[in-house]
């Protein structure tokens, strides 16, 4: 298997990382994940980006991901517009939901919105999933490139990723076209790297 090298060190491939993190999710205690998800939720809903936004673009968790149910519930409570992704072919749209009953299993078994009101993605907060991250906020996704393509067209959105601390690695491979989250929230901390640390080839939000 081909491995990338950074500064003379061998770096795991994205495939290897996905396999390793999947095993960690499967081995993690359910109660611990719930507790850590609550800590992540508390950090997200108190963050200024969340407090100030009217439009929340957010995934619905499945298969051991950091949970988003509490974040979505708080957004409803505050009267925000909540937009959830739906995949059709190679395209991802974010459609509005007004309750969790407006979801059904979709692509890859992931809950997707049943409605067709699509967000314009012009302003708001995007809460992104990911398999793994590093402290420069580089992100390993699930391999479909859906978020990179969507965010390349909607660069005014703030980009926040959430994940468990065991998903944060020393280094992860990334490409020029990858669009990184601006911050990463785990159960232990909020990581917000400087532009210099993240790297010059990372796309920034266009204000």
Short mmCIF file of C-alpha atoms in Angstrom, two decimals:
data_model
loop_
_atom_site.label_atom_id
_atom_site.label_comp_id
_atom_site.label_asym_id
_atom_site.label_seq_id
_atom_site.Cartn_x
_atom_site.Cartn_y
_atom_site.Cartn_z
CA UNK A 1 0.00 0.00 0.00
CA UNK A 2 1.31 3.47 -0.91
CA UNK A 3 1.86 5.74 2.08
CA UNK A 4 2.31 9.50 1.96
CA UNK A 5 5.36 11.01 3.59
CA UNK A 6 5.57 14.36 5.36
CA UNK A 7 8.90 15.71 6.64
CA UNK A 8 10.45 12.28 6.11
CA UNK A 9 7.85 10.40 8.17
CA UNK A 10 5.41 7.81 6.93
CA UNK A 11 1.81 9.02 7.05
CA UNK A 12 -1.20 6.72 7.13
CA UNK A 13 -3.38 6.68 4.03
CA UNK A 14 -6.96 7.92 4.28
CA UNK A 15 -8.15 4.35 3.85
CA UNK A 16 -6.05 3.16 6.79
CA UNK A 17 -7.28 6.03 8.93
CA UNK A 18 -10.91 5.28 8.13
CA UNK A 19 -10.44 1.65 9.10
CA UNK A 20 -8.66 2.51 12.34
CA UNK A 21 -11.18 5.11 13.48
CA UNK A 22 -14.08 2.85 12.60
CA UNK A 23 -12.63 0.19 14.90
CA UNK A 24 -12.24 2.74 17.69
CA UNK A 25 -15.87 3.78 17.33
CA UNK A 26 -16.99 0.17 17.48
CA UNK A 27 -14.90 -0.47 20.58
CA UNK A 28 -15.91 2.68 22.44
CA UNK A 29 -18.35 2.43 25.33
CA UNK A 30 -21.81 3.69 24.35
CA UNK A 31 -22.30 5.55 27.63
CA UNK A 32 -18.96 7.31 27.25
CA UNK A 33 -19.82 8.43 23.72
CA UNK A 34 -23.13 9.84 24.95
CA UNK A 35 -21.38 11.73 27.72
CA UNK A 36 -18.77 13.11 25.35
CA UNK A 37 -21.48 14.09 22.85
CA UNK A 38 -23.19 16.11 25.58
CA UNK A 39 -19.94 17.99 26.22
CA UNK A 40 -19.52 18.68 22.51
CA UNK A 41 -23.12 19.88 22.28
CA UNK A 42 -22.62 22.28 25.19
CA UNK A 43 -19.54 23.78 23.52
CA UNK A 44 -21.26 24.16 20.16
CA UNK A 45 -24.46 25.81 21.37
CA UNK A 46 -22.50 28.32 23.46
CA UNK A 47 -20.11 29.23 20.65
CA UNK A 48 -20.62 32.75 19.20
CA UNK A 49 -21.07 31.39 15.67
CA UNK A 50 -24.01 29.29 16.82
CA UNK A 51 -25.47 31.99 19.04
CA UNK A 52 -25.45 34.57 16.26
CA UNK A 53 -26.58 32.49 13.30
CA UNK A 54 -30.08 32.16 11.89
CA UNK A 55 -29.24 29.32 9.52
CA UNK A 56 -27.72 26.04 10.71
CA UNK A 57 -26.41 23.57 8.11
CA UNK A 58 -25.80 20.32 9.96
CA UNK A 59 -25.51 16.58 9.43
CA UNK A 60 -27.61 13.99 11.24
CA UNK A 61 -25.32 11.56 13.04
CA UNK A 62 -25.26 7.80 12.50
CA UNK A 63 -22.92 4.85 13.02
CA UNK A 64 -21.14 6.19 16.09
CA UNK A 65 -20.49 9.75 14.93
CA UNK A 66 -20.48 12.63 17.38
CA UNK A 67 -24.18 13.25 17.94
CA UNK A 68 -26.00 16.27 16.56
CA UNK A 69 -29.49 15.68 18.01
CA UNK A 70 -28.96 18.03 20.94
CA UNK A 71 -27.55 20.76 18.69
CA UNK A 72 -30.51 20.48 16.34
CA UNK A 73 -32.99 20.53 19.25
CA UNK A 74 -31.39 23.72 20.59
CA UNK A 75 -31.53 25.28 17.12
CA UNK A 76 -35.26 24.56 16.92
CA UNK A 77 -35.71 26.02 20.40
CA UNK A 78 -34.03 29.24 19.28
CA UNK A 79 -36.08 29.51 16.11
CA UNK A 80 -33.23 28.86 13.69
CA UNK A 81 -33.63 27.53 10.18
CA UNK A 82 -32.20 24.00 10.20
CA UNK A 83 -30.85 22.56 6.96
CA UNK A 84 -29.85 18.89 6.64
CA UNK A 85 -27.95 17.25 3.74
CA UNK A 86 -29.50 15.03 1.12
CA UNK A 87 -27.40 13.25 -1.48
CA UNK A 88 -28.58 12.65 -5.04
CA UNK A 89 -25.92 11.10 -7.27
CA UNK A 90 -22.79 13.21 -6.82
CA UNK A 91 -24.70 16.23 -5.53
CA UNK A 92 -25.45 17.21 -1.95
CA UNK A 93 -28.20 19.68 -1.12
CA UNK A 94 -29.22 20.98 2.29
CA UNK A 95 -32.98 20.90 2.79
CA UNK A 96 -34.95 22.43 5.63
CA UNK A 97 -36.47 20.38 8.43
CA UNK A 98 -38.83 21.66 11.11
CA UNK A 99 -38.70 18.50 13.20
CA UNK A 100 -36.88 15.20 13.40
CA UNK A 101 -39.98 13.47 12.04
CA UNK A 102 -39.15 15.05 8.66
CA UNK A 103 -36.24 12.62 8.19
CA UNK A 104 -36.08 9.19 6.60
CA UNK A 105 -33.23 6.77 5.75
CA UNK A 106 -31.50 7.87 2.57
CA UNK A 107 -28.16 7.35 0.85
CA UNK A 108 -25.95 4.88 2.75
CA UNK A 109 -28.71 4.58 5.36
CA UNK A 110 -28.08 8.13 6.62
CA UNK A 111 -31.20 10.06 7.72
CA UNK A 112 -32.14 12.63 5.09
CA UNK A 113 -34.86 15.31 4.87
CA UNK A 114 -38.14 14.45 3.20
CA UNK A 115 -38.88 18.04 2.12
CA UNK A 116 -37.55 19.89 -0.90
CA UNK A 117 -36.97 23.42 0.42
CA UNK A 118 -33.25 23.88 -0.24
CA UNK A 119 -31.02 26.39 1.52
CA UNK A 120 -29.03 28.85 -0.55
CA UNK A 121 -25.90 28.37 1.57
CA UNK A 122 -25.11 32.06 1.43
CA UNK A 123 -24.72 32.67 5.16
CA UNK A 124 -24.86 30.63 8.35
CA UNK A 125 -22.99 27.94 10.23
CA UNK A 126 -21.99 24.59 8.74
CA UNK A 127 -21.42 21.78 11.25
CA UNK A 128 -19.37 19.14 9.43
CA UNK A 129 -18.74 15.47 10.20
CA UNK A 130 -15.43 13.75 9.66
CA UNK A 131 -13.57 10.52 10.20
CA UNK A 132 -10.38 12.09 11.50
CA UNK A 133 -8.71 15.47 11.94
CA UNK A 134 -5.39 16.96 12.98
CA UNK A 135 -4.66 20.06 15.03
CA UNK A 136 -4.35 22.15 11.87
CA UNK A 137 -8.00 21.22 11.21
CA UNK A 138 -7.22 19.14 8.15
CA UNK A 139 -10.02 16.63 7.76
CA UNK A 140 -10.40 13.09 6.48
CA UNK A 141 -13.97 12.59 5.30
CA UNK A 142 -15.78 9.51 4.09
CA UNK A 143 -14.37 9.64 0.58
CA UNK A 144 -17.25 11.07 -1.43
CA UNK A 145 -16.03 14.66 -1.58
CA UNK A 146 -19.56 16.00 -1.01
CA UNK A 147 -18.62 18.64 1.55
CA UNK A 148 -15.62 19.84 -0.44
CA UNK A 149 -17.79 20.36 -3.52
CA UNK A 150 -20.59 22.04 -1.59
CA UNK A 151 -18.34 24.36 0.38
CA UNK A 152 -16.37 25.33 -2.71
CA UNK A 153 -19.60 26.95 -3.94
CA UNK A 154 -20.71 28.37 -0.57
CA UNK A 155 -17.66 30.04 0.91
CA UNK A 156 -19.45 32.50 3.19
CA UNK A 157 -20.52 29.75 5.58
CA UNK A 158 -18.63 29.41 8.84
CA UNK A 159 -17.19 25.88 9.01
CA UNK A 160 -17.20 23.99 12.30
CA UNK A 161 -16.42 20.29 12.61
CA UNK A 162 -17.25 18.15 15.62
CA UNK A 163 -15.68 14.88 16.65
CA UNK A 164 -14.35 12.87 19.55
CA UNK A 165 -10.86 13.42 20.86
CA UNK A 166 -9.77 9.97 19.64
CA UNK A 167 -10.43 11.21 16.10
CA UNK A 168 -7.72 13.88 16.43
CA UNK A 169 -4.40 12.55 15.06
CA UNK A 170 -0.94 14.07 14.81
CA UNK A 171 -1.16 14.43 11.05
CA UNK A 172 -3.67 13.45 8.38
CA UNK A 173 -3.20 13.49 4.60
CA UNK A 174 -4.92 16.25 2.66
CA UNK A 175 -5.15 17.59 -0.87
CA UNK A 176 -5.24 21.08 -2.35
CA UNK A 177 -8.96 20.84 -3.07
CA UNK A 178 -9.88 19.80 0.47
CA UNK A 179 -11.82 22.48 2.33
CA UNK A 180 -11.05 22.33 6.02
CA UNK A 181 -13.23 23.34 8.94
CA UNK A 182 -12.17 26.60 10.52
CA UNK A 183 -12.54 25.13 14.00
CA UNK A 184 -12.89 21.67 15.49
CA UNK A 185 -14.91 20.98 18.65
CA UNK A 186 -14.23 17.85 20.70
CA UNK A 187 -15.37 16.88 24.19
CA UNK A 188 -12.11 18.29 25.57
CA UNK A 189 -11.36 21.45 23.61
CA UNK A 190 -12.02 23.81 20.72
CA UNK A 191 -9.20 23.75 18.17
CA UNK A 192 -8.81 26.90 16.07
CA UNK A 193 -5.48 26.87 14.23
CA UNK A 194 -3.77 29.89 12.78
CA UNK A 195 -3.76 30.27 9.01
CA UNK A 196 -0.01 29.72 9.01
CA UNK A 197 -0.34 26.41 10.82
CA UNK A 198 -3.17 25.21 8.61
CA UNK A 199 -1.24 25.83 5.42
CA UNK A 200 -1.46 28.20 2.50
CA UNK A 201 -3.36 25.74 0.28
CA UNK A 202 -6.43 25.69 2.55
CA UNK A 203 -9.44 27.54 1.19
CA UNK A 204 -10.60 30.31 3.52
CA UNK A 205 -14.08 31.71 4.05
CA UNK A 206 -14.81 34.66 1.81
CA UNK A 207 -16.13 37.55 3.98
#
